[in-house]
Amino acid sequence: MNALLELHGLAKRYGDTAVFERVDLTLAEGELVAVLGESGVGKSTLLNLIAGLDHADAGHAVLDGVDVTALDAQASARLRREHIGFVFQAFHVLPYLDVAHNVGLPLALLGRPDAPRVQAMIDAVGLHGLERRMPRQLSGGQLQRVAIARALVHRPRLILADEPTGNLDPRTADRVLDLLIAQVRAEGAACVLVTHSHAAAQRTDRALQLTAQGLVRDTAA
């Protein structure tokens, strides 16, 4: 399979303190990789660098042949909008939009509204019947599912998922992982899944450990 994402010597520092250094990773089309590690080791920061939401201090992140680390803010935002689906740990669901409009937002921003696709994603994450609910009327687990449906609705090439099952019961977590896996396989996409859950990591193709020393290595999930 073709390499969809390549990380070469990626590093992030705050002042003289290194969050991580020399992170190398190749992710193929159709592949899911789990990244595990202790709290504070930089897992979310790594996702932000890949998405161009933060600046690397060294190295490169290349998505589909495009060096994300070399893009300016406008080009980086366009790349995210068109090719990346991001499941944020804090949801980032817009409080003034109902479920359907939150899920459909990526398609609206691309000028490709698609009500049947939005409904299919809402149904897939188990939120059928809640399309007109506002975020304040939802539980944490339901908000997480809105965020996941929104991340997948525009069929992104790369899915970056930050603890996507952290607020879900085991049955719903399995359903969400089924959805992520099906999306990646069907669309020839790829997924980097940051998680503390070894059960979630076991369902991916590879599990990697991000250490405080900045190395990514294979680990037993």
Tab-separated table of C-alpha atoms in Angstrom, residues 40-187:
chain	number	residue	atom	x	y	z
A	40	GLY	CA	1.709	14.602	29.613
A	41	VAL	CA	4.055	12.769	27.278
A	42	GLY	CA	2.761	14.672	24.237
A	43	LYS	CA	0.230	12.429	22.519
A	44	SER	CA	-2.256	15.224	21.830
A	45	THR	CA	0.615	17.521	20.839
A	46	LEU	CA	1.710	14.936	18.279
A	47	LEU	CA	-1.757	14.957	16.702
A	48	ASN	CA	-1.740	18.756	16.628
A	49	LEU	CA	1.595	18.766	14.783
A	50	ILE	CA	0.331	16.262	12.219
A	51	ALA	CA	-2.760	18.407	11.635
A	52	GLY	CA	-0.819	21.654	11.375
A	53	LEU	CA	-2.512	23.064	14.479
A	54	ASP	CA	0.875	23.516	16.170
A	55	HIS	CA	4.379	24.141	14.869
A	56	ALA	CA	7.114	21.517	15.013
A	57	ASP	CA	10.560	22.558	16.215
A	58	ALA	CA	12.209	20.015	13.939
A	59	GLY	CA	11.290	17.402	11.380
A	60	HIS	CA	8.473	17.020	8.891
A	61	ALA	CA	4.946	15.652	8.712
A	62	VAL	CA	3.988	14.720	5.149
A	63	LEU	CA	0.376	13.916	4.250
A	64	ASP	CA	-0.271	12.572	0.748
A	65	GLY	CA	2.969	14.137	-0.444
A	66	VAL	CA	2.251	17.539	1.160
A	67	ASP	CA	4.640	18.736	3.865
A	68	VAL	CA	2.178	19.945	6.499
A	69	THR	CA	4.974	21.484	8.570
A	70	ALA	CA	5.875	23.823	5.689
A	71	LEU	CA	2.378	25.234	5.101
A	72	ASP	CA	1.273	28.704	6.105
A	73	ALA	CA	-1.833	29.126	8.282
A	74	GLN	CA	-4.254	29.496	5.366
A	75	ALA	CA	-2.978	26.464	3.465
A	76	SER	CA	-2.875	24.426	6.661
A	77	ALA	CA	-6.508	25.266	7.427
A	78	ARG	CA	-7.531	24.304	3.899
A	79	LEU	CA	-5.719	20.967	4.184
A	80	ARG	CA	-7.492	20.181	7.460
A	81	ARG	CA	-10.874	21.166	6.076
A	82	GLU	CA	-10.512	18.999	2.985
A	83	HIS	CA	-8.467	15.991	4.065
A	84	ILE	CA	-8.387	15.566	7.870
A	85	GLY	CA	-11.049	14.437	10.295
A	86	PHE	CA	-10.143	15.366	13.881
A	87	VAL	CA	-11.875	13.906	16.926
A	88	PHE	CA	-10.927	16.258	19.754
A	89	GLN	CA	-10.765	15.061	23.352
A	90	ALA	CA	-12.783	18.150	24.384
A	91	PHE	CA	-15.363	17.561	21.607
A	92	HIS	CA	-15.387	21.186	20.255
A	93	VAL	CA	-19.042	20.780	19.331
A	94	LEU	CA	-20.544	24.179	18.478
A	95	PRO	CA	-23.094	25.062	21.196
A	96	TYR	CA	-25.422	27.054	18.933
A	97	LEU	CA	-25.866	24.293	16.311
A	98	ASP	CA	-28.038	21.209	16.729
A	99	VAL	CA	-26.704	17.685	16.231
A	100	ALA	CA	-27.450	17.519	12.499
A	101	HIS	CA	-25.856	20.882	11.768
A	102	ASN	CA	-22.795	20.074	13.892
A	103	VAL	CA	-22.295	16.783	12.038
A	104	GLY	CA	-22.864	18.424	8.659
A	105	LEU	CA	-20.531	21.360	9.300
A	106	PRO	CA	-17.490	19.958	7.409
A	107	LEU	CA	-19.615	19.370	4.315
A	108	ALA	CA	-21.147	22.841	4.586
A	109	LEU	CA	-17.697	24.427	4.823
A	110	LEU	CA	-16.669	22.539	1.694
A	111	GLY	CA	-19.787	23.670	-0.146
A	112	ARG	CA	-20.983	20.059	-0.414
A	113	PRO	CA	-24.113	19.746	1.751
A	114	ASP	CA	-25.331	16.158	1.819
A	115	ALA	CA	-28.291	15.508	4.111
A	116	PRO	CA	-28.420	11.722	3.477
A	117	ARG	CA	-24.718	11.385	4.352
A	118	VAL	CA	-25.232	13.418	7.541
A	119	GLN	CA	-28.180	11.243	8.539
A	120	ALA	CA	-26.225	8.068	7.811
A	121	MET	CA	-23.401	9.185	10.102
A	122	ILE	CA	-25.833	10.186	12.864
A	123	ASP	CA	-27.457	6.765	12.618
A	124	ALA	CA	-24.073	5.020	12.553
A	125	VAL	CA	-23.009	6.501	15.895
A	126	GLY	CA	-26.342	5.682	17.532
A	127	LEU	CA	-27.883	9.163	17.679
A	128	HIS	CA	-30.955	8.556	15.514
A	129	GLY	CA	-33.823	10.723	16.737
A	130	LEU	CA	-31.546	13.311	18.318
A	131	GLU	CA	-30.890	15.309	15.150
A	132	ARG	CA	-32.514	18.504	16.501
A	133	ARG	CA	-31.086	18.307	20.007
A	134	MET	CA	-28.761	21.100	21.059
A	135	PRO	CA	-25.383	20.247	22.657
A	136	ARG	CA	-26.580	21.393	26.099
A	137	GLN	CA	-29.234	18.663	25.921
A	138	LEU	CA	-26.694	15.877	25.371
A	139	SER	CA	-24.590	13.756	27.694
A	140	GLY	CA	-20.804	13.628	27.454
A	141	GLY	CA	-20.973	10.312	25.626
A	142	GLN	CA	-23.482	11.689	23.134
A	143	LEU	CA	-21.318	14.752	22.520
A	144	GLN	CA	-18.386	12.422	21.831
A	145	ARG	CA	-20.442	10.600	19.213
A	146	VAL	CA	-21.432	13.892	17.562
A	147	ALA	CA	-17.728	14.765	17.341
A	148	ILE	CA	-16.911	11.400	15.781
A	149	ALA	CA	-19.707	11.609	13.202
A	150	ARG	CA	-18.565	15.128	12.296
A	151	ALA	CA	-14.975	13.952	11.848
A	152	LEU	CA	-15.997	11.194	9.441
A	153	VAL	CA	-18.798	12.800	7.461
A	154	HIS	CA	-16.648	14.320	4.679
A	155	ARG	CA	-14.686	11.087	4.113
A	156	PRO	CA	-11.279	12.444	5.177
A	157	ARG	CA	-8.029	10.884	4.020
A	158	LEU	CA	-6.598	11.005	7.549
A	159	ILE	CA	-8.496	10.593	10.813
A	160	LEU	CA	-6.828	11.899	13.975
A	161	ALA	CA	-8.675	10.639	17.039
A	162	ASP	CA	-7.783	11.903	20.525
A	163	GLU	CA	-9.275	9.466	23.071
A	164	PRO	CA	-12.400	8.893	20.937
A	165	THR	CA	-13.810	6.241	23.287
A	166	GLY	CA	-12.839	7.909	26.550
A	167	ASN	CA	-16.389	9.003	27.459
A	168	LEU	CA	-18.226	5.982	26.117
A	169	ASP	CA	-19.556	2.804	27.675
A	170	PRO	CA	-17.912	-0.413	26.412
A	171	ARG	CA	-20.717	-1.283	23.976
A	172	THR	CA	-20.784	2.180	22.406
A	173	ALA	CA	-16.970	2.267	22.359
A	174	ASP	CA	-16.946	-0.938	20.330
A	175	ARG	CA	-19.525	0.524	17.955
A	176	VAL	CA	-17.456	3.664	17.454
A	177	LEU	CA	-14.302	1.627	16.806
A	178	ASP	CA	-16.244	-0.488	14.311
A	179	LEU	CA	-17.204	2.723	12.539
A	180	LEU	CA	-13.639	4.072	12.498
A	181	ILE	CA	-12.260	0.790	11.179
A	182	ALA	CA	-14.956	0.502	8.504
A	183	GLN	CA	-14.344	4.096	7.379
A	184	VAL	CA	-10.605	3.584	7.093
A	185	ARG	CA	-10.919	0.314	5.181
A	186	ALA	CA	-13.699	1.448	2.842
A	187	GLU	CA	-12.250	4.840	1.966
